[in-house]
Amino acid sequence: MKRRNFIKNTAAAGSALYIIPSHVMGGIHTAPSDTLYLAGIGVGGRGEAVVRNLHKTGKVKFVSLCDVDDVRAKKTFSEHPKAKIYRDFRKVYDNHLKDIDGIMVATPDHNHATVAVPFMQAKKHAYVEKPLTHTIAEARLMSKITKEQGIVTQMGNQGSSSDGARTTQEWIEAGVIGKIIKVDCWTNRPVWPQGLKNSPEGEPVPDTLDWNQWLGPAEFRPYNSAYLPFKWRGWWDFGTGALGDMGCHILETPFRTLKLGYPTEAEASCTTVWSGDFIEANYDEACPPSSIVRLKFDTEAHGQIDVNWYDGGIMPKIPEELQEGETIGDAGGGSIFYGEKGILVTDAYSENPRILNHYKDKVGAFPKPSLKRVDGAIGGHYNNFVDGCLKGVETSSPFSYAGPLTEAVLMGNLAIKAFQYKVLKPGKKVGDWAPYDYPGRKKIMWDGENMRVTNYEDANKWVTGTYRKGWELL
């Protein structure tokens, strides 16, 4: 199938009426009760672990595997010798749509929706790594398709299947620490370079890499090892920075427990990057080295809640009530819930929820566990998806939930981009002292229902993003 026709057929997913070829609708494979047939797309790096964990359930067979990087995917390919191997995911669609029940997508962020949408439109179940999408509009689209097609979905934020997430939810919903006033969240990310100079010079493309296919919907640029294999996360065209990488893990429990929904406003502050002595850089293609994001939500149970995000080594204020020997979070990050009656802290991935010792005699009664647990904790997240497909079990992070969570995370990124955006003042040039104006350094007001920034029109271009010609999705 040619690229233009492929996208034309799948782009209709954004409209009220889907245009799906009759052979697609007639060829849906029904799995035996004990086997789920999947295609894996993006199976090197992070995808290698996802494929392995899905296969470990003993209920999954990979019909085909697809990756643009032969070296990164080599181990996965070798572990599944009977799977058909491809570089181009469109060939998986053309050749195996009738053979599979679902897909696993662990490509770089900018390709998540481009790959997943056509398969979802064809009623294939979907496991997609976090963040669900690269843009807010893509997250909204994938949530919509999930509902309309009635498919089983799971985002790869494994902490949503943890006992800690459920314990935290039970305690807060029972009022153990009272109404929540604010939540501080942080991560040790980025653990890759960020704030780098725009558009590194081109290098020879390795023979083992299909660079054009890797770029997918992103604007074409020369290959450079500054992007691969892991560092793409720090470039806006491909990744979503520290917040996008870890927000769907660490913000997950606050989002679910407090029923946060759409944020009403967002603002950010970020590290300034300098290209020389007293020369401020304008590296707008790269995510900043560190950032603070402040999101505000209106909730039914708790009223207005502030959710604050910190990354790049910046930490939230340590609670004054913290006693000797106590810790907030762990090496990867964590969350601090400030309630009217006490403070609850968790590690990254919502593990190890605990009340600060100062409040243990002051908080309300602890409830008995009431929420259904997922067997196998973090590893159970994969089995949870498989059982959702085979047995109708409710998944921990279906796109109906993961989509809005991703939207909230990406709204924080929109505020970061707005903070970064700069224009030269009249009469100033690059290299002058204080040459820039910063029109986006303000509270960004968000109309979630209509998916629109209401007080800074320029920011709306980031809501949908852009697509390379021939790769249009929205």
Coordinates of C-alpha atoms in Angstrom, one line a residue, residues 172 177 180-186 250 254 306-308 310 315-319 321-322 327-329 333-339 342-347 354 356:
I172 CA -7.3 9.3 49.8
I177 CA -5.5 12.8 55.1
I180 CA -6.2 17.3 49.0
I181 CA -4.8 20.8 48.6
K182 CA -1.8 20.2 46.3
V183 CA 0.4 17.4 45.0
D184 CA 4.1 17.8 44.2
C185 CA 5.6 15.3 41.7
W186 CA 9.2 14.9 40.5
I250 CA 4.3 9.6 38.3
P254 CA -2.8 11.7 41.4
D306 CA -2.5 22.5 42.3
V307 CA -0.3 19.7 40.8
N308 CA 3.4 20.7 40.5
Y310 CA 9.8 19.1 38.9
M315 CA 13.1 19.0 43.7
P316 CA 9.9 20.2 45.5
K317 CA 10.1 21.7 48.9
I318 CA 10.8 19.1 51.6
P319 CA 7.9 18.9 54.1
E321 CA 7.2 17.5 59.1
L322 CA 9.7 15.0 57.6
T327 CA 12.4 9.9 52.8
I328 CA 10.2 11.4 50.1
G329 CA 10.1 9.3 47.0
G333 CA 11.1 10.4 41.8
G334 CA 7.9 10.4 43.7
S335 CA 4.8 12.3 44.8
I336 CA 3.8 14.2 47.9
F337 CA 0.0 14.6 48.6
Y338 CA -0.8 17.5 50.9
G339 CA -4.1 16.9 52.7
G342 CA -1.7 15.0 56.8
I343 CA 0.8 14.2 54.2
L344 CA 1.1 11.1 52.1
V345 CA 4.2 10.3 50.0
T346 CA 4.9 7.6 47.4
D347 CA 7.9 6.5 45.4
R354 CA 3.1 6.0 53.4
L356 CA 4.6 10.9 57.3

